[in-house]
Amino acid sequence: MFGLIGHLTSLQHAQAVAQDLGYPEYADQGLDFWCSAPPQIVDSIKVTSITGQEIEGQYVESCFLPEMLANRRVKAAIRKILNAMAHAQKHGINITALGGFSSIIFEEFNLQDNPQVRNIKLEFERFTTGNTHTAYILCRQVEQAAPKLGIDLSQATVAICGATGDIGSAVCRWLDAKTDVKELLLIARNQERLRNLQAELGRGKILGLEEALPLADIIVWVASMPRGVEIDPEVLKKPCLIIDGGYPKNLATKVKHPEIFVLNGGIVEHSLDIEWKIMQIVNMEVPGRQLFACFAEAMLLEFEKLYTNFSWGRNQITVEKMERIGQMSVKHGFKPLLSS
Ligand code: NDP
């Protein structure tokens, strides 16, 4: 049995879908109420691989909302993630992906130091961040979508916003080692971490967002922003490929320009229909087949009976591990999303 721990993108989103999730009494409630709401299993899932193998899973709604971070409700945010993990473990789930902000909160607040949740001692090998598969899928999206727009990687400048993050640093490693991309632009706020990444890669320019955007042929957004940013399409190169891997999305509004192509980043499409309702609730375009790559990682580990925290800790993702999860992804019928 695999598990997925997820959350909604905003209080407004949570109120709008409370009924569909099975708790209509939450629909009129404000942030205080959501801060004290317990985790719940809201969906049972069946997935069939193209090999014919079938697996079952459960979706745990953590009731975390990004507003909790934006409004300094950090203790509530931490409680949400630990309670959701304990809930998954209590239900005997072998391997659970920590979706969206779950893994970010886990790492940021060193939750590995708090394994005891009431009477449950968390067994961390039952959890994976799913970030190795997400990083792999983002890189395949870069490699496969760029030529379709006439962008030649060997001549291309790629800006990675969130470059020092777990996913961003893995994307940088892959683009450096596995492609002939011309230039990498590294964007984040903490300068020391940027310099460390630059030293590890032996390349890459450290730039602010405003300086970097007009230089980039491809922009990979993987910053952990509770709210998206606005960008002016006029400042971007034409054509420009933007791969938005954030959850919630890093771009606040859809960029509408005929020469700017925005792709939902870190999303996979399965070759067969999945039995579940949760992707409809999070407004996935093709909810029967499309899903977050981090969730697909838990499915892949279940298919392979690899009950281990495959993705764990920050900035530990190697190109070899990305290749390994990539082989499993192809074997079981997942493909990177290439249409917007
Ligand atoms: P991390 O916390 O490890 O990294 C976040 C990165 O973003 C860091 O480099 C951080 O650096 C940077 N950052 C944060 N705020 C800003 C800002 N305002 N401006 C510029 N840079 C910023 O996160 P992950 O790598 O784990 O996740 C990244 C994103 O991917 C998140 O939005 C997450 O929800 C999403 N995600 C998507 C998945 C999918 O399946 N599609 C799966 C898992 C995650 P600094 O703090 O120095 O600025």
XYZ file of C-alpha atoms and ligand atoms in Angstrom:
388
model
C 0.000 0.000 0.000
C 1.337 3.450 -0.948
C 0.289 6.801 0.477
C 0.237 10.414 -0.670
C 0.248 13.301 1.790
C -1.082 16.406 0.092
C -2.540 19.810 0.769
C -4.632 22.423 -1.028
C -3.155 25.588 -2.538
C -4.968 28.240 -0.454
C -7.696 28.804 2.126
C -10.053 29.817 -0.678
C -9.305 26.568 -2.539
C -9.793 24.547 0.666
C -13.173 26.160 1.392
C -14.314 25.605 -2.208
C -13.542 21.865 -2.216
C -14.370 20.946 1.411
C -17.634 19.374 0.289
C -15.897 17.214 -2.371
C -13.333 16.103 0.197
C -16.152 14.847 2.409
C -16.157 17.511 5.137
C -18.743 20.136 4.098
C -18.739 21.628 7.633
C -15.209 23.024 6.899
C -16.413 25.101 3.933
C -17.252 28.269 5.868
C -14.360 28.055 8.312
C -11.377 30.421 8.451
C -7.677 29.810 8.922
C -7.942 29.241 12.698
C -10.257 26.313 12.151
C -8.042 24.776 9.448
C -5.064 25.161 11.811
C -6.730 22.777 14.246
C -8.322 20.348 11.745
C -6.899 16.789 11.903
C -5.518 14.882 8.886
C -7.951 12.646 7.039
C -7.781 9.869 4.473
C -10.054 11.214 1.759
C -9.390 8.976 -1.254
C -8.617 5.347 -2.067
C -6.555 4.831 -5.183
C -5.936 1.999 -7.691
C -3.092 2.239 -10.204
C -2.243 -0.224 -12.967
C 1.237 -0.275 -14.492
C 1.756 -0.902 -18.215
C 3.393 -4.142 -17.013
C -0.091 -5.186 -15.806
C 0.791 -4.933 -12.097
C -1.852 -3.324 -9.870
C -1.308 -1.425 -6.623
C -3.516 0.348 -4.113
C -2.987 3.535 -2.174
C -4.568 6.185 0.011
C -4.539 9.965 -0.084
C -4.038 11.724 3.252
C -5.190 15.362 3.309
C -2.964 17.080 5.862
C -5.206 20.206 6.119
C -2.001 22.310 5.875
C -2.507 25.564 3.919
C 0.280 27.819 2.559
C -1.330 30.763 4.433
C -0.089 29.139 7.650
C 3.493 29.945 6.607
C 2.606 33.365 5.197
C 0.836 34.227 8.505
C 3.558 32.869 10.811
C 1.474 29.914 11.970
C 4.566 27.744 11.888
C 3.639 25.540 14.860
C 0.332 24.678 13.204
C 2.139 23.913 9.928
C 4.564 21.564 11.688
C 1.733 19.842 13.566
C -0.127 19.275 10.284
C 2.784 17.476 8.664
C 3.738 15.333 11.676
C 0.089 14.376 12.299
C -0.408 13.453 8.631
C 2.725 11.258 8.707
C 1.571 9.573 11.922
C -1.863 9.038 10.358
C -0.330 7.346 7.294
C 1.892 5.122 9.450
C -1.003 4.189 11.768
C -2.929 2.991 8.712
C -0.109 0.605 7.780
C 0.970 2.451 4.636
C 4.371 1.168 3.502
C 5.634 4.133 1.512
C 4.162 7.645 1.520
C 5.160 10.686 -0.547
C 5.332 14.060 1.205
C 3.715 16.290 -1.426
C 4.116 20.064 -1.987
C 5.089 21.918 1.173
C 5.053 18.778 3.378
C 8.669 17.859 2.623
C 9.771 21.526 2.688
C 8.364 21.974 6.205
C 9.876 18.644 7.260
C 13.347 19.763 6.145
C 13.128 23.423 7.077
C 12.132 22.719 10.681
C 14.303 19.610 11.184
C 11.339 17.391 11.927
C 13.569 14.314 11.877
C 14.475 15.405 15.405
C 10.807 14.936 16.455
C 9.947 11.337 15.560
C 7.511 10.872 18.460
C 3.937 11.938 17.620
C 1.820 11.072 20.672
C 2.056 7.240 20.897
C 3.547 6.789 17.406
C 7.282 6.827 16.689
C 7.616 7.832 13.060
C 9.568 5.347 10.937
C 11.153 7.652 8.383
C 11.988 4.842 5.948
C 8.219 4.708 5.253
C 8.332 8.212 3.694
C 9.891 9.787 0.628
C 9.882 13.417 -0.476
C 9.354 12.336 -4.084
C 11.827 15.029 -5.124
C 14.128 12.717 -7.132
C 11.323 11.841 -9.540
C 10.133 15.475 -9.646
C 13.633 16.688 -10.551
C 13.994 13.951 -13.190
C 10.640 14.852 -14.786
C 11.477 18.590 -14.825
C 14.749 17.838 -16.627
C 13.010 15.619 -19.182
C 10.481 18.435 -19.716
C 13.377 20.825 -20.435
C 15.014 18.342 -22.830
C 11.823 17.394 -24.669
C 9.908 20.701 -24.784
C 12.814 22.984 -25.798
C 13.369 21.544 -29.311
C 9.617 21.765 -29.998
C 9.933 25.553 -29.569
C 13.060 25.709 -31.714
C 15.316 26.204 -28.661
C 18.668 24.448 -29.125
C 19.986 23.469 -25.677
C 23.608 23.879 -26.769
C 22.851 27.570 -27.410
C 20.424 28.043 -24.524
C 20.607 29.928 -21.252
C 18.569 28.202 -18.531
C 17.554 30.140 -15.411
C 16.699 28.042 -12.340
C 14.685 29.991 -9.776
C 15.059 28.072 -6.497
C 18.411 26.682 -7.691
C 19.722 25.917 -4.196
C 16.628 23.936 -3.183
C 16.385 20.166 -3.087
C 14.747 19.977 -6.512
C 16.509 23.002 -8.036
C 20.005 21.748 -7.171
C 19.189 18.320 -8.633
C 17.953 19.987 -11.847
C 21.241 21.940 -12.042
C 23.290 18.745 -11.559
C 21.419 16.929 -14.326
C 21.526 19.833 -16.806
C 25.269 20.164 -16.170
C 26.087 16.449 -16.420
C 23.599 15.135 -18.971
C 23.043 17.996 -21.426
C 25.181 20.457 -23.363
C 23.185 23.453 -22.152
C 25.224 26.610 -22.739
C 24.642 28.627 -19.571
C 23.015 28.136 -16.171
C 21.678 31.124 -14.209
C 21.322 30.378 -10.503
C 18.605 32.283 -8.602
C 17.685 32.176 -4.880
C 17.953 34.576 -1.924
C 20.697 33.045 0.250
C 24.017 34.032 -1.359
C 26.188 31.581 0.556
C 24.145 28.587 -0.577
C 24.297 29.945 -4.145
C 28.093 30.205 -3.982
C 28.319 26.637 -2.616
C 26.179 25.355 -5.485
C 28.251 27.280 -8.025
C 31.427 25.742 -6.542
C 29.928 22.238 -6.651
C 28.876 22.637 -10.301
C 32.041 24.477 -11.292
C 29.830 26.758 -13.401
C 26.674 28.888 -13.358
C 26.090 32.632 -12.952
C 24.524 33.913 -9.740
C 21.962 36.566 -10.647
C 18.934 38.298 -9.166
C 15.562 37.388 -10.657
C 15.142 40.690 -12.480
C 18.566 40.493 -14.088
C 18.187 36.826 -15.009
C 14.725 36.751 -16.605
C 15.543 38.796 -19.748
C 18.578 36.566 -20.458
C 16.856 33.191 -20.237
C 15.643 31.012 -23.104
C 14.273 28.562 -20.532
C 13.117 29.318 -16.966
C 12.643 26.504 -14.463
C 10.658 27.731 -11.428
C 11.145 25.582 -8.366
C 11.089 28.137 -5.562
C 9.152 27.397 -2.390
C 6.868 30.431 -2.529
C 3.586 30.380 -0.591
C 2.235 32.879 -3.181
C 3.093 33.208 -6.867
C 4.899 36.197 -8.424
C 3.786 38.358 -11.347
C 6.092 38.573 -14.341
C 5.874 40.935 -17.265
C 6.077 38.928 -20.527
C 7.590 41.976 -22.252
C 10.907 41.513 -20.402
C 11.289 37.875 -21.495
C 13.141 36.544 -24.525
C 10.998 35.305 -27.413
C 10.623 32.390 -27.656
C 10.838 31.481 -23.993
C 9.977 28.202 -22.300
C 8.789 28.528 -18.694
C 8.453 25.359 -16.655
C 6.546 26.124 -13.467
C 7.279 23.330 -10.982
C 6.021 25.095 -7.852
C 3.049 23.966 -5.783
C 1.287 26.389 -5.383
C 2.364 27.685 -8.788
C 5.272 30.161 -8.764
C 3.562 32.294 -11.416
C 0.590 34.221 -10.038
C -1.143 34.644 -13.392
C -1.025 32.848 -16.707
C 1.497 34.535 -19.020
C -0.364 35.096 -22.282
C 1.988 35.659 -25.204
C 2.218 33.656 -28.444
C 5.996 33.177 -28.085
C 6.022 32.322 -24.385
C 5.178 28.738 -23.602
C 4.321 27.881 -19.993
C 4.399 24.230 -19.017
C 3.110 22.749 -15.758
C 6.349 21.490 -14.264
C 6.952 18.262 -12.355
C 3.747 16.755 -13.701
C 3.517 13.295 -15.228
C 0.876 11.669 -17.357
C 0.177 7.978 -16.785
C -0.522 5.733 -19.770
C -3.612 4.211 -18.118
C -6.503 5.704 -16.138
C -6.007 5.902 -12.376
C -8.998 5.232 -10.116
C -9.166 8.269 -7.798
C -10.886 11.624 -7.383
C -8.170 13.732 -5.797
C -6.588 15.123 -8.988
C -9.983 16.571 -9.953
C -10.092 18.386 -6.625
C -6.641 19.943 -7.230
C -7.788 21.012 -10.732
C -5.439 18.838 -12.766
C -6.234 19.246 -16.479
C -6.678 15.485 -17.129
C -7.415 14.243 -13.606
C -7.620 10.537 -14.492
C -4.064 10.433 -15.796
C -2.073 13.496 -14.718
C -0.430 13.836 -11.323
C 2.469 15.342 -9.409
C 5.723 13.516 -10.043
C 6.378 13.284 -6.285
C 3.173 11.282 -5.837
C 4.174 9.064 -8.751
C 7.452 8.358 -6.896
C 5.531 6.643 -4.057
C 3.655 4.593 -6.689
C 6.935 3.591 -8.356
C 8.468 2.514 -5.047
C 5.329 0.464 -4.320
C 5.418 -1.153 -7.780
C 9.070 -2.076 -7.207
C 8.463 -3.036 -3.515
C 11.285 -0.648 -2.658
C 10.137 0.288 0.823
C 12.736 2.920 1.554
C 12.954 6.695 1.815
C 14.374 6.929 -1.700
C 14.392 10.764 -1.605
C 15.402 12.124 1.791
C 17.349 15.041 3.274
C 18.178 18.226 1.428
C 20.433 18.453 -1.601
C 21.291 14.737 -1.646
C 19.795 13.951 -5.070
C 22.369 12.505 -7.460
C 22.154 12.144 -11.230
C 22.462 8.342 -10.733
C 19.376 8.280 -8.496
C 17.470 10.414 -11.009
C 18.411 7.920 -13.748
C 17.263 5.032 -11.551
C 13.851 6.502 -10.735
C 13.579 7.568 -14.399
C 13.966 3.947 -15.533
C 11.193 2.883 -13.131
C 9.002 5.735 -14.386
C 9.324 4.638 -18.017
C 8.887 0.945 -17.107
C 5.548 1.564 -15.386
C 4.129 3.954 -17.992
C 4.624 7.517 -16.681
C 5.550 10.297 -19.135
C 6.552 13.942 -18.560
C 3.733 16.376 -19.372
C 4.584 18.233 -22.583
C 1.414 20.200 -23.381
C 0.080 23.164 -21.454
P 13.330 23.765 -1.088
O 12.782 24.420 0.143
O 14.336 22.685 -0.919
O 13.968 24.879 -2.028
C 13.316 26.084 -2.317
C 14.224 26.968 -3.157
O 13.506 28.161 -3.460
C 15.500 27.385 -2.449
O 16.530 27.529 -3.402
C 15.132 28.771 -1.890
O 16.318 29.526 -1.649
C 14.304 29.307 -3.082
N 13.375 30.388 -2.769
C 12.415 30.411 -1.822
N 11.749 31.580 -1.861
C 12.310 32.297 -2.880
C 12.072 33.595 -3.407
N 11.121 34.373 -2.917
N 12.824 34.000 -4.463
C 13.787 33.215 -4.978
N 14.066 31.986 -4.502
C 13.337 31.533 -3.473
O 12.049 23.260 -1.908
P 11.893 21.986 -2.890
O 13.048 21.970 -3.809
O 11.587 20.776 -2.081
O 10.528 22.378 -3.663
C 10.492 23.448 -4.603
C 9.072 23.649 -5.190
O 8.640 22.465 -5.863
C 7.981 23.941 -4.155
O 7.069 24.890 -4.669
C 7.272 22.613 -3.998
O 5.939 22.744 -3.540
C 7.323 22.099 -5.427
N 7.181 20.634 -5.509
C 6.572 20.102 -6.613
C 6.434 18.740 -6.714
C 5.776 18.074 -7.876
O 5.543 16.857 -7.799
N 5.479 18.767 -8.960
C 6.936 17.825 -5.681
C 7.576 18.491 -4.585
C 7.695 19.848 -4.532
P 16.341 30.830 -0.676
O 15.544 30.429 0.541
O 17.785 31.077 -0.443
O 15.681 31.901 -1.471
